[in-house]
mmCIF file of C-alpha atoms in Angstrom:
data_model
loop_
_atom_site.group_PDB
_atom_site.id
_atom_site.type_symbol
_atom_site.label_atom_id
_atom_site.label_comp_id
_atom_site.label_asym_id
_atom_site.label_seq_id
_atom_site.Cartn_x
_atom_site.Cartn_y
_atom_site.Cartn_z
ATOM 1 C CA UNK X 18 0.000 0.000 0.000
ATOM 2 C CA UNK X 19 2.827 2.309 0.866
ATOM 3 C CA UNK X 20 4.245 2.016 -2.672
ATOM 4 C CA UNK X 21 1.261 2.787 -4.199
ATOM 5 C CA UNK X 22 0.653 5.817 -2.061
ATOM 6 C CA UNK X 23 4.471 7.478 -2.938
ATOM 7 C CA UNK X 24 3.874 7.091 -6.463
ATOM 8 C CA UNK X 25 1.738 10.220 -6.110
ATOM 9 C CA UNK X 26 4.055 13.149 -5.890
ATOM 10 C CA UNK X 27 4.246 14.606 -2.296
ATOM 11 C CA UNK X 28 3.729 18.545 -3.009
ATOM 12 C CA UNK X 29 0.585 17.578 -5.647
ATOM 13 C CA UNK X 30 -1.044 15.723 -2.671
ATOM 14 C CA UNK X 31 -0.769 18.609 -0.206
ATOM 15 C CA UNK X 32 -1.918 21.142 -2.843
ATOM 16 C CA UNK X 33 -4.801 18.864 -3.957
ATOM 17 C CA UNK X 34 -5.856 18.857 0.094
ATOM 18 C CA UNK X 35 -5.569 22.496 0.470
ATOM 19 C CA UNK X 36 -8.087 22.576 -2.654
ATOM 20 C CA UNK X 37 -10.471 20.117 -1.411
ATOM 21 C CA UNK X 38 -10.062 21.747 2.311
ATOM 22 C CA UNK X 39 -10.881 25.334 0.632
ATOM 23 C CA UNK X 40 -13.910 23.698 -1.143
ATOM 24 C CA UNK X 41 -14.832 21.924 2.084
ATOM 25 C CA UNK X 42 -14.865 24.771 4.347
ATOM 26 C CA UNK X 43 -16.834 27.326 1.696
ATOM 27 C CA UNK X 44 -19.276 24.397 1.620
ATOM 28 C CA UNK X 45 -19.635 24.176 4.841
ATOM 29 C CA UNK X 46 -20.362 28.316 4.902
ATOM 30 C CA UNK X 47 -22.545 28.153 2.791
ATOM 31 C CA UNK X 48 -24.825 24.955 4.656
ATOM 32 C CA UNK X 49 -24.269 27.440 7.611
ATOM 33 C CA UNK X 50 -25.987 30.689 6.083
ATOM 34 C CA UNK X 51 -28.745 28.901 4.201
ATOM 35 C CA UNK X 52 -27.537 28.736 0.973
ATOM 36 C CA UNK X 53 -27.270 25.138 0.846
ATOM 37 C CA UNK X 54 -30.291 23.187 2.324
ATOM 38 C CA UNK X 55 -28.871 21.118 5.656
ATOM 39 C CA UNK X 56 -31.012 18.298 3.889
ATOM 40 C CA UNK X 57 -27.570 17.982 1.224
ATOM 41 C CA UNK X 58 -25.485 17.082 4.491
ATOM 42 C CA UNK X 59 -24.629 14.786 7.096
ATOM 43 C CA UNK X 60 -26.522 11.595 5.652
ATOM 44 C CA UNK X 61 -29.798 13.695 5.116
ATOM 45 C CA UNK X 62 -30.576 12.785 8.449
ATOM 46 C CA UNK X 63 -30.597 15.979 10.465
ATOM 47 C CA UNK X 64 -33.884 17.000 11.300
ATOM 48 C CA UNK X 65 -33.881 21.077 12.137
ATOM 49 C CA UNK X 66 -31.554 24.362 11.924
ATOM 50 C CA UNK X 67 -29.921 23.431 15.501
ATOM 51 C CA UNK X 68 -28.705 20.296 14.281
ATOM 52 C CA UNK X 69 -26.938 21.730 11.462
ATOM 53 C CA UNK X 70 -25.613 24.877 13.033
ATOM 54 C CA UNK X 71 -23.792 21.959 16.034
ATOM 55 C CA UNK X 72 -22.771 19.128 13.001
ATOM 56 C CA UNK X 73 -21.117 21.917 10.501
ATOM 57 C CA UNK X 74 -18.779 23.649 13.489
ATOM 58 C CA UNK X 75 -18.324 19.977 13.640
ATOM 59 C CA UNK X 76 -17.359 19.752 10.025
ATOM 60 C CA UNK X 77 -14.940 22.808 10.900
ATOM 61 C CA UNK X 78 -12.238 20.494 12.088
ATOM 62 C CA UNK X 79 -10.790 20.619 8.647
ATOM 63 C CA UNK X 80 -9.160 24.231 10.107
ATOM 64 C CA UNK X 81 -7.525 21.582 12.497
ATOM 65 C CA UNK X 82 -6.101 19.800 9.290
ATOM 66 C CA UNK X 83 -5.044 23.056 7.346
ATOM 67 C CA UNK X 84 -3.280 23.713 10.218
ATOM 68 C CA UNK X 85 -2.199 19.919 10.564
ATOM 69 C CA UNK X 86 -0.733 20.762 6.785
ATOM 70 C CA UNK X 87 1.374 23.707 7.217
ATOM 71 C CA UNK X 88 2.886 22.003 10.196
ATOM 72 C CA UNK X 89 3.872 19.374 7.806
ATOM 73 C CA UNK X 90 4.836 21.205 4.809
ATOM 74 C CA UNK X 91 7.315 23.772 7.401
ATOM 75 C CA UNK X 92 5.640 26.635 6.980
ATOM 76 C CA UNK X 93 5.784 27.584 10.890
ATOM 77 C CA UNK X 94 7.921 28.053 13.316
ATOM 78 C CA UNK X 95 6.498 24.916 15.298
ATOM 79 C CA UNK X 96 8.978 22.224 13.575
ATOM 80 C CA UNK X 97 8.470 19.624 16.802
ATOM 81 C CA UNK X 98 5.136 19.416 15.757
ATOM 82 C CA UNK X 99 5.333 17.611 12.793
ATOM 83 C CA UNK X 100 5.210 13.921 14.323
ATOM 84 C CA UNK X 101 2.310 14.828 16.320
ATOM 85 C CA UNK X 102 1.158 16.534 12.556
ATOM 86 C CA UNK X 103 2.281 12.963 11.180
ATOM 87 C CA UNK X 104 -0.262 11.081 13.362
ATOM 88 C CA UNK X 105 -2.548 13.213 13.594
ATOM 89 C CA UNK X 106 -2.911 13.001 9.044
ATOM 90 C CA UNK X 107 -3.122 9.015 9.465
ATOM 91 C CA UNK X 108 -6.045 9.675 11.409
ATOM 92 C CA UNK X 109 -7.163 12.304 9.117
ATOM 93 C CA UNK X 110 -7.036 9.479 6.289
ATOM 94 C CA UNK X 111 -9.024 6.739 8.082
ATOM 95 C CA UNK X 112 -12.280 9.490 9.524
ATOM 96 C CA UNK X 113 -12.347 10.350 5.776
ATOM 97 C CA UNK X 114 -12.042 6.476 4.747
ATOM 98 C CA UNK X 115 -15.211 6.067 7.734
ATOM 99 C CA UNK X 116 -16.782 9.602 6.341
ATOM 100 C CA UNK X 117 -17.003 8.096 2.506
ATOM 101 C CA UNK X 118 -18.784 4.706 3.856
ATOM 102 C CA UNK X 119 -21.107 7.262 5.262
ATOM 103 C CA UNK X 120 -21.599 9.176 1.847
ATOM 104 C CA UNK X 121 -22.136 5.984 0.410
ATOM 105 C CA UNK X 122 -25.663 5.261 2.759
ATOM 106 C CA UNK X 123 -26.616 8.393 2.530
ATOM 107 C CA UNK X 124 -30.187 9.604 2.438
ATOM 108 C CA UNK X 125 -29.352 12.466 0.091
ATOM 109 C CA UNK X 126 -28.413 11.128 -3.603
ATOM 110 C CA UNK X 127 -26.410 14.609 -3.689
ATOM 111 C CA UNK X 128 -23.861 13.719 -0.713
ATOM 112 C CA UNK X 129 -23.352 9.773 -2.073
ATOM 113 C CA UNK X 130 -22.629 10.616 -5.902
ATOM 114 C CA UNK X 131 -20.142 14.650 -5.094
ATOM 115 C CA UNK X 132 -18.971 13.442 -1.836
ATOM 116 C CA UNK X 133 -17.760 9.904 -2.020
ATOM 117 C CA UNK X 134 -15.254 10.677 -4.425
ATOM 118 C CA UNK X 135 -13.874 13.565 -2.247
ATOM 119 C CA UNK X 136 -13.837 11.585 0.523
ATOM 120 C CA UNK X 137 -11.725 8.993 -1.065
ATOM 121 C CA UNK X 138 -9.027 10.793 -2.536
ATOM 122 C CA UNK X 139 -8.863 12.924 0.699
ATOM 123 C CA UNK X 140 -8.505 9.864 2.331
ATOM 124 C CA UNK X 141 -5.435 8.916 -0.128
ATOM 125 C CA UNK X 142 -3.618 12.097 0.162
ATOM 126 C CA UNK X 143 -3.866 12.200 4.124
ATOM 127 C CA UNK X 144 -2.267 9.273 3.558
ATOM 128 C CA UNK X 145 0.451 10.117 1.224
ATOM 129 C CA UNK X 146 1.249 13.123 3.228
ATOM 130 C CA UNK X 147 2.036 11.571 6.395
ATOM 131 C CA UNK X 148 3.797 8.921 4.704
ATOM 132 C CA UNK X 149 6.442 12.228 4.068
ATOM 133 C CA UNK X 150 8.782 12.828 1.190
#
């Protein structure tokens, strides 16, 4: 598995996260101020406004794994960080891994068919990332 993960280039797999984690989080705004019915997210399965507002500052954690990224790629100062940053992407990888199962049963034929796909290949480049250079 590890040789199939390095034969995707290292820097292509972080930029390809911080595109998916851009598209994520403006998603996620939008779900938040109404643009996006809450009916498109988490399985179809939440039932009111409160739900929603609670499960997408939820979904928010991928701030956690931008930050998680630049640790990684040594853009800070905080360079002891990056084995807790290592860890912390393999479990990254396998909540996307459980999160695209999810898509798959999902009530809403929206989430299954735009979001399985993004979960997967988030999933791979977690992967590839903490695997390092």
């Amino acid at each position: 598995m590890n040789n199939y993960l390095k034969q995707i280039p290292y820097s292509i797999a972080q930029y390809i996260m911080y595109a998916l984690i851009g598209f994520g989080l403006a998603f996620q705004l939008c779900v938040i101020i109404g643009l996006i019915p809450h009916k498109y997210v988490w399985g179809g399965r939440l039932e009111n406004q409160e739900q929603m507002v609670v499960f997408e500052l939820i979904s928010m954690s991928n701030l956690l794994l931008l930050f998680i990224l630049i640790q990684v790629h040594g853009r800070t100062k905080y360079t002891n960080l990056k084995k807790v940053a290592t860890v912390l992407l393999w479990v990254f990888a396998g909540i996307f891994a459980l999160n695209t199962l999810g898509n798959l049963f999902a009530i809403s034929s929206l989430e299954t068919l735009l979001f399985t796909p993004i979960t997967v290949v988030a999933s791979i480049m977690c992967g590839r990332i903490a695997l390092g250079k």
